[in-house]
PDB file of C-alpha atoms in Angstrom:
ATOM      1  CA  MET A   1      42.428 -32.881  -3.435  1.00 45.00           C
ATOM      2  CA  THR A   2      40.137 -33.616  -6.313  1.00 48.00           C
ATOM      3  CA  LEU A   3      37.007 -32.188  -7.788  1.00 46.00           C
ATOM      4  CA  ASN A   4      35.307 -35.446  -5.932  1.00 48.00           C
ATOM      5  CA  ASP A   5      36.479 -34.532  -2.605  1.00 50.00           C
ATOM      6  CA  THR A   6      33.783 -33.029  -0.785  1.00 48.00           C
ATOM      7  CA  GLY A   7      36.352 -31.255   1.257  1.00 51.00           C
ATOM      8  CA  ALA A   8      36.802 -28.941  -2.127  1.00 49.00           C
ATOM      9  CA  PHE A   9      33.376 -27.382  -1.743  1.00 53.00           C
ATOM     10  CA  TRP A  10      32.587 -24.317   0.558  1.00 55.00           C
ATOM     11  CA  TYR A  11      29.939 -26.120   2.649  1.00 54.00           C
ATOM     12  CA  SER A  12      29.856 -30.031   3.600  1.00 60.00           C
ATOM     13  CA  SER A  13      27.229 -32.105   3.280  1.00 73.00           C
ATOM     14  CA  GLU A  14      26.730 -31.805   7.221  1.00 83.00           C
ATOM     15  CA  GLU A  15      26.669 -28.112   6.841  1.00 82.00           C
ATOM     16  CA  GLN A  16      23.600 -28.497   3.996  1.00 81.00           C
ATOM     17  CA  VAL A  17      21.833 -31.040   6.161  1.00 84.00           C
ATOM     18  CA  ALA A  18      21.902 -28.717   9.034  1.00 87.00           C
ATOM     19  CA  ARG A  19      20.967 -25.887   6.985  1.00 86.00           C
ATOM     20  CA  GLY A  20      18.293 -27.717   5.356  1.00 87.00           C
ATOM     21  CA  ARG A  21      16.938 -28.936   9.191  1.00 89.00           C
ATOM     22  CA  ARG A  22      17.076 -25.392   9.970  1.00 92.00           C
ATOM     23  CA  LEU A  23      15.154 -24.310   7.185  1.00 92.00           C
ATOM     24  CA  LEU A  24      12.323 -26.953   7.364  1.00 91.00           C
ATOM     25  CA  HIS A  25      12.048 -26.491  11.079  1.00 92.00           C
ATOM     26  CA  ALA A  26      11.321 -22.793  10.581  1.00 93.00           C
ATOM     27  CA  LEU A  27       8.814 -23.603   7.620  1.00 93.00           C
ATOM     28  CA  ARG A  28       7.133 -26.028  10.135  1.00 93.00           C
ATOM     29  CA  LEU A  29       6.950 -23.669  13.013  1.00 94.00           C
ATOM     30  CA  TYR A  30       5.369 -20.963  10.501  1.00 93.00           C
ATOM     31  CA  GLN A  31       2.818 -23.517   9.192  1.00 93.00           C
ATOM     32  CA  ALA A  32       1.744 -24.329  12.973  1.00 94.00           C
ATOM     33  CA  ALA A  33       1.316 -20.811  13.698  1.00 93.00           C
ATOM     34  CA  GLU A  34      -0.776 -19.965  10.809  1.00 90.00           C
ATOM     35  CA  VAL A  35      -3.082 -23.085  11.279  1.00 90.00           C
ATOM     36  CA  ALA A  36      -3.350 -21.996  14.749  1.00 92.00           C
ATOM     37  CA  MET A  37      -4.271 -18.452  13.573  1.00 87.00           C
ATOM     38  CA  ARG A  38      -6.738 -19.747  11.086  1.00 84.00           C
ATOM     39  CA  ARG A  39      -8.541 -21.566  13.947  1.00 88.00           C
ATOM     40  CA  ARG A  40      -8.572 -18.557  16.275  1.00 88.00           C
ATOM     41  CA  THR A  41     -10.218 -16.495  12.971  1.00 84.00           C
ATOM     42  CA  ARG A  42     -13.130 -19.296  12.526  1.00 83.00           C
ATOM     43  CA  ALA A  43     -13.720 -19.463  16.315  1.00 86.00           C
ATOM     44  CA  ALA A  44     -13.879 -15.561  16.824  1.00 83.00           C
ATOM     45  CA  MET A  45     -16.255 -15.609  13.817  1.00 81.00           C
ATOM     46  CA  SER A  46     -18.057 -18.333  14.458  1.00 83.00           C
ATOM     47  CA  MET A  47     -17.443 -20.175  11.046  1.00 86.00           C
ATOM     48  CA  GLY A  48     -15.705 -23.643   9.686  1.00 88.00           C
ATOM     49  CA  GLU A  49     -13.164 -23.525   7.545  1.00 89.00           C
ATOM     50  CA  ASN A  50     -14.828 -23.857   4.435  1.00 92.00           C
ATOM     51  CA  GLU A  51     -16.996 -20.962   5.501  1.00 92.00           C
ATOM     52  CA  LEU A  52     -14.366 -18.752   6.114  1.00 88.00           C
ATOM     53  CA  ALA A  53     -12.334 -19.741   3.002  1.00 91.00           C
ATOM     54  CA  ALA A  54     -15.541 -19.249   0.875  1.00 94.00           C
ATOM     55  CA  LEU A  55     -16.237 -15.736   2.531  1.00 92.00           C
ATOM     56  CA  ARG A  56     -12.548 -14.841   1.763  1.00 88.00           C
ATOM     57  CA  PHE A  57     -12.977 -15.886  -1.529  1.00 94.00           C
ATOM     58  CA  ILE A  58     -16.324 -14.149  -2.387  1.00 95.00           C
ATOM     59  CA  ILE A  59     -14.874 -11.102  -0.905  1.00 92.00           C
ATOM     60  CA  ARG A  60     -11.479 -11.411  -3.076  1.00 92.00           C
ATOM     61  CA  ARG A  61     -13.541 -11.888  -6.191  1.00 94.00           C
ATOM     62  CA  HIS A  62     -15.279  -8.357  -5.270  1.00 91.00           C
ATOM     63  CA  THR A  63     -12.374  -6.524  -5.088  1.00 90.00           C
ATOM     64  CA  GLN A  64     -11.456  -7.785  -8.388  1.00 93.00           C
ATOM     65  CA  GLY A  65     -14.510  -6.459  -9.774  1.00 92.00           C
ATOM     66  CA  ARG A  66     -15.864  -9.973 -10.581  1.00 91.00           C
ATOM     67  CA  ALA A  67     -19.055 -11.443  -9.569  1.00 88.00           C
ATOM     68  CA  ALA A  68     -18.927 -15.006  -7.384  1.00 94.00           C
ATOM     69  CA  THR A  69     -21.203 -17.529  -7.983  1.00 94.00           C
ATOM     70  CA  PRO A  70     -22.089 -20.688  -6.215  1.00 94.00           C
ATOM     71  CA  THR A  71     -20.414 -22.688  -8.896  1.00 93.00           C
ATOM     72  CA  ASP A  72     -17.393 -20.541  -8.445  1.00 94.00           C
ATOM     73  CA  VAL A  73     -17.498 -21.118  -4.917  1.00 96.00           C
ATOM     74  CA  ALA A  74     -17.811 -24.814  -5.221  1.00 96.00           C
ATOM     75  CA  LYS A  75     -14.771 -25.083  -7.649  1.00 94.00           C
ATOM     76  CA  TYR A  76     -12.591 -23.078  -5.639  1.00 95.00           C
ATOM     77  CA  LEU A  77     -13.539 -25.073  -2.177  1.00 94.00           C
ATOM     78  CA  GLY A  78     -13.551 -28.469  -4.287  1.00 93.00           C
ATOM     79  CA  VAL A  79     -16.688 -29.480  -3.039  1.00 94.00           C
ATOM     80  CA  SER A  80     -20.271 -30.468  -4.265  1.00 93.00           C
ATOM     81  CA  THR A  81     -23.065 -27.870  -5.149  1.00 90.00           C
ATOM     82  CA  ALA A  82     -25.080 -29.392  -2.647  1.00 92.00           C
ATOM     83  CA  SER A  83     -22.308 -28.726   0.054  1.00 94.00           C
ATOM     84  CA  THR A  84     -21.734 -25.233  -1.183  1.00 95.00           C
ATOM     85  CA  THR A  85     -26.027 -24.391  -1.285  1.00 94.00           C
ATOM     86  CA  ALA A  86     -25.706 -25.572   2.463  1.00 95.00           C
ATOM     87  CA  LEU A  87     -22.620 -23.546   3.346  1.00 95.00           C
ATOM     88  CA  LEU A  88     -24.073 -20.627   1.237  1.00 96.00           C
ATOM     89  CA  ASP A  89     -27.257 -20.969   3.184  1.00 95.00           C
ATOM     90  CA  ARG A  90     -25.229 -21.026   6.730  1.00 94.00           C
ATOM     91  CA  LEU A  91     -23.441 -17.572   5.542  1.00 94.00           C
ATOM     92  CA  GLU A  92     -26.400 -16.148   4.346  1.00 95.00           C
ATOM     93  CA  SER A  93     -28.444 -16.719   7.472  1.00 93.00           C
ATOM     94  CA  SER A  94     -25.254 -15.399   9.599  1.00 90.00           C
ATOM     95  CA  GLY A  95     -25.674 -12.013   7.639  1.00 92.00           C
ATOM     96  CA  TYR A  96     -22.198 -12.498   6.346  1.00 92.00           C
ATOM     97  CA  ILE A  97     -23.623 -12.848   2.377  1.00 94.00           C
ATOM     98  CA  THR A  98     -26.537 -11.930  -0.163  1.00 95.00           C
ATOM     99  CA  ARG A  99     -27.678 -13.757  -3.088  1.00 95.00           C
ATOM    100  CA  ARG A 100     -28.603 -11.594  -5.898  1.00 93.00           C
ATOM    101  CA  PRO A 101     -30.114 -12.689  -9.414  1.00 91.00           C
ATOM    102  CA  HIS A 102     -27.392 -12.782 -11.945  1.00 88.00           C
ATOM    103  CA  PRO A 103     -27.418  -9.979 -14.536  1.00 87.00           C
ATOM    104  CA  THR A 104     -26.739 -12.076 -17.594  1.00 88.00           C
ATOM    105  CA  ASP A 105     -27.869 -15.891 -16.146  1.00 85.00           C
ATOM    106  CA  ARG A 106     -31.462 -16.017 -15.210  1.00 84.00           C
ATOM    107  CA  ARG A 107     -30.754 -19.370 -13.918  1.00 88.00           C
ATOM    108  CA  SER A 108     -27.900 -18.394 -11.774  1.00 88.00           C
ATOM    109  CA  VAL A 109     -27.366 -15.751  -8.829  1.00 93.00           C
ATOM    110  CA  THR A 110     -24.332 -13.966  -7.500  1.00 94.00           C
ATOM    111  CA  ILE A 111     -23.186 -13.968  -4.039  1.00 95.00           C
ATOM    112  CA  ALA A 112     -21.902 -10.681  -2.434  1.00 93.00           C
ATOM    113  CA  ALA A 113     -20.240 -10.177   1.165  1.00 92.00           C
ATOM    114  CA  THR A 114     -22.189  -8.007   3.002  1.00 92.00           C
ATOM    115  CA  GLU A 115     -20.592  -5.346   4.526  1.00 89.00           C
ATOM    116  CA  SER A 116     -20.771  -6.535   7.908  1.00 86.00           C
ATOM    117  CA  ALA A 117     -19.020  -9.390   6.528  1.00 86.00           C
ATOM    118  CA  ASP A 118     -16.277  -7.428   5.096  1.00 81.00           C
ATOM    119  CA  ASP A 119     -15.597  -5.412   8.323  1.00 84.00           C
ATOM    120  CA  ALA A 120     -15.832  -8.572  10.461  1.00 82.00           C
ATOM    121  CA  VAL A 121     -13.123 -10.117   8.042  1.00 81.00           C
ATOM    122  CA  ARG A 122     -10.992  -6.853   8.397  1.00 81.00           C
ATOM    123  CA  ALA A 123     -11.574  -6.401  12.026  1.00 82.00           C
ATOM    124  CA  THR A 124     -10.260  -9.878  12.562  1.00 80.00           C
ATOM    125  CA  LEU A 125      -7.514 -10.344  10.043  1.00 81.00           C
ATOM    126  CA  GLY A 126      -6.635  -6.705   9.338  1.00 83.00           C
ATOM    127  CA  ASP A 127      -3.691  -6.488  12.528  1.00 84.00           C
ATOM    128  CA  MET A 128      -2.219  -9.947  11.724  1.00 84.00           C
ATOM    129  CA  HIS A 129      -1.792  -8.741   7.779  1.00 86.00           C
ATOM    130  CA  GLU A 130      -0.638  -5.654   8.920  1.00 90.00           C
ATOM    131  CA  ARG A 131       2.288  -7.306  11.075  1.00 90.00           C
ATOM    132  CA  MET A 132       2.613  -9.736   8.215  1.00 90.00           C
ATOM    133  CA  MET A 133       3.464  -6.598   6.143  1.00 93.00           C
ATOM    134  CA  ARG A 134       5.629  -5.044   8.701  1.00 93.00           C
ATOM    135  CA  ALA A 135       7.789  -8.390   8.682  1.00 92.00           C
ATOM    136  CA  THR A 136       8.194  -8.319   4.864  1.00 93.00           C
ATOM    137  CA  ARG A 137       9.508  -4.739   4.910  1.00 93.00           C
ATOM    138  CA  GLU A 138      12.880  -5.629   6.409  1.00 91.00           C
ATOM    139  CA  VAL A 139      13.395  -7.626   3.699  1.00 94.00           C
ATOM    140  CA  GLY A 140      15.620  -6.567   0.721  1.00 94.00           C
ATOM    141  CA  GLU A 141      15.119  -7.512  -3.037  1.00 94.00           C
ATOM    142  CA  PRO A 142      17.614 -10.211  -3.345  1.00 94.00           C
ATOM    143  CA  GLU A 143      16.446 -12.009   0.013  1.00 94.00           C
ATOM    144  CA  ALA A 144      12.853 -11.710  -1.397  1.00 94.00           C
ATOM    145  CA  GLU A 145      13.767 -13.355  -4.524  1.00 95.00           C
ATOM    146  CA  ALA A 146      15.654 -16.296  -2.825  1.00 94.00           C
ATOM    147  CA  ILE A 147      12.755 -16.527  -0.220  1.00 94.00           C
ATOM    148  CA  VAL A 148       9.864 -16.857  -2.881  1.00 94.00           C
ATOM    149  CA  ALA A 149      12.190 -19.194  -5.204  1.00 95.00           C
ATOM    150  CA  PHE A 150      12.824 -21.416  -1.887  1.00 94.00           C
ATOM    151  CA  LEU A 151       8.910 -21.521  -1.320  1.00 94.00           C
ATOM    152  CA  GLU A 152       8.177 -22.080  -5.025  1.00 94.00           C
ATOM    153  CA  ARG A 153      10.686 -25.438  -4.640  1.00 94.00           C
ATOM    154  CA  MET A 154       8.881 -26.558  -1.626  1.00 92.00           C
ATOM    155  CA  THR A 155       5.596 -25.752  -3.071  1.00 91.00           C
ATOM    156  CA  ASP A 156       6.836 -28.199  -5.952  1.00 91.00           C
ATOM    157  CA  ALA A 157       7.766 -30.789  -3.470  1.00 90.00           C
ATOM    158  CA  VAL A 158       4.562 -31.225  -1.669  1.00 87.00           C
ATOM    159  CA  ASP A 159       2.615 -30.922  -4.485  1.00 85.00           C
ATOM    160  CA  GLN A 160       3.931 -34.076  -5.861  1.00 85.00           C
ATOM    161  CA  VAL A 161       2.794 -36.312  -3.130  1.00 79.00           C
ATOM    162  CA  SER A 162       0.290 -38.856  -4.186  1.00 77.00           C
ATOM    163  CA  ALA A 163      -2.715 -39.749  -2.705  1.00 72.00           C
ATOM    164  CA  GLU A 164      -2.190 -42.884  -4.099  1.00 78.00           C
ATOM    165  CA  PRO A 165      -1.102 -45.701  -2.029  1.00 77.00           C
ATOM    166  CA  HIS A 166       2.608 -47.015  -2.358  1.00 67.00           C
TER     167      HIS A 166
END
């Protein structure tokens, strides 16, 4: 047997391909379940995708002790400032956010989630987050390291897809 002989390795290429297919299948099932969950969440809260993403961003900024501005939201969502203004108008009229004068920049405003918005997000997503955390508790440190490394490699792989035509 030579070093080039695939029989000299613990796993044959067929086993590696089969394992790869199982991993990708499980990852795709998770992705589909998450997309469906986000769709149900948006429907439950009567929001569009960008509205929910903006609200979660605003809440996360507040939790970090940082103020959110319309420019921050526009950059986070990757949309124009005009689109952001319309989105924030909808969130404000729905009672999810308030706008306040910026403490140091008189030309700008800060955006804060209302208490009812925070309560709605927690009520809608809290149980799901708890179920997800319970699932992670069964994962030991070596497994966690392997999973994180795998997901980082997958992220790198999909981030390399170009919008340019081939």
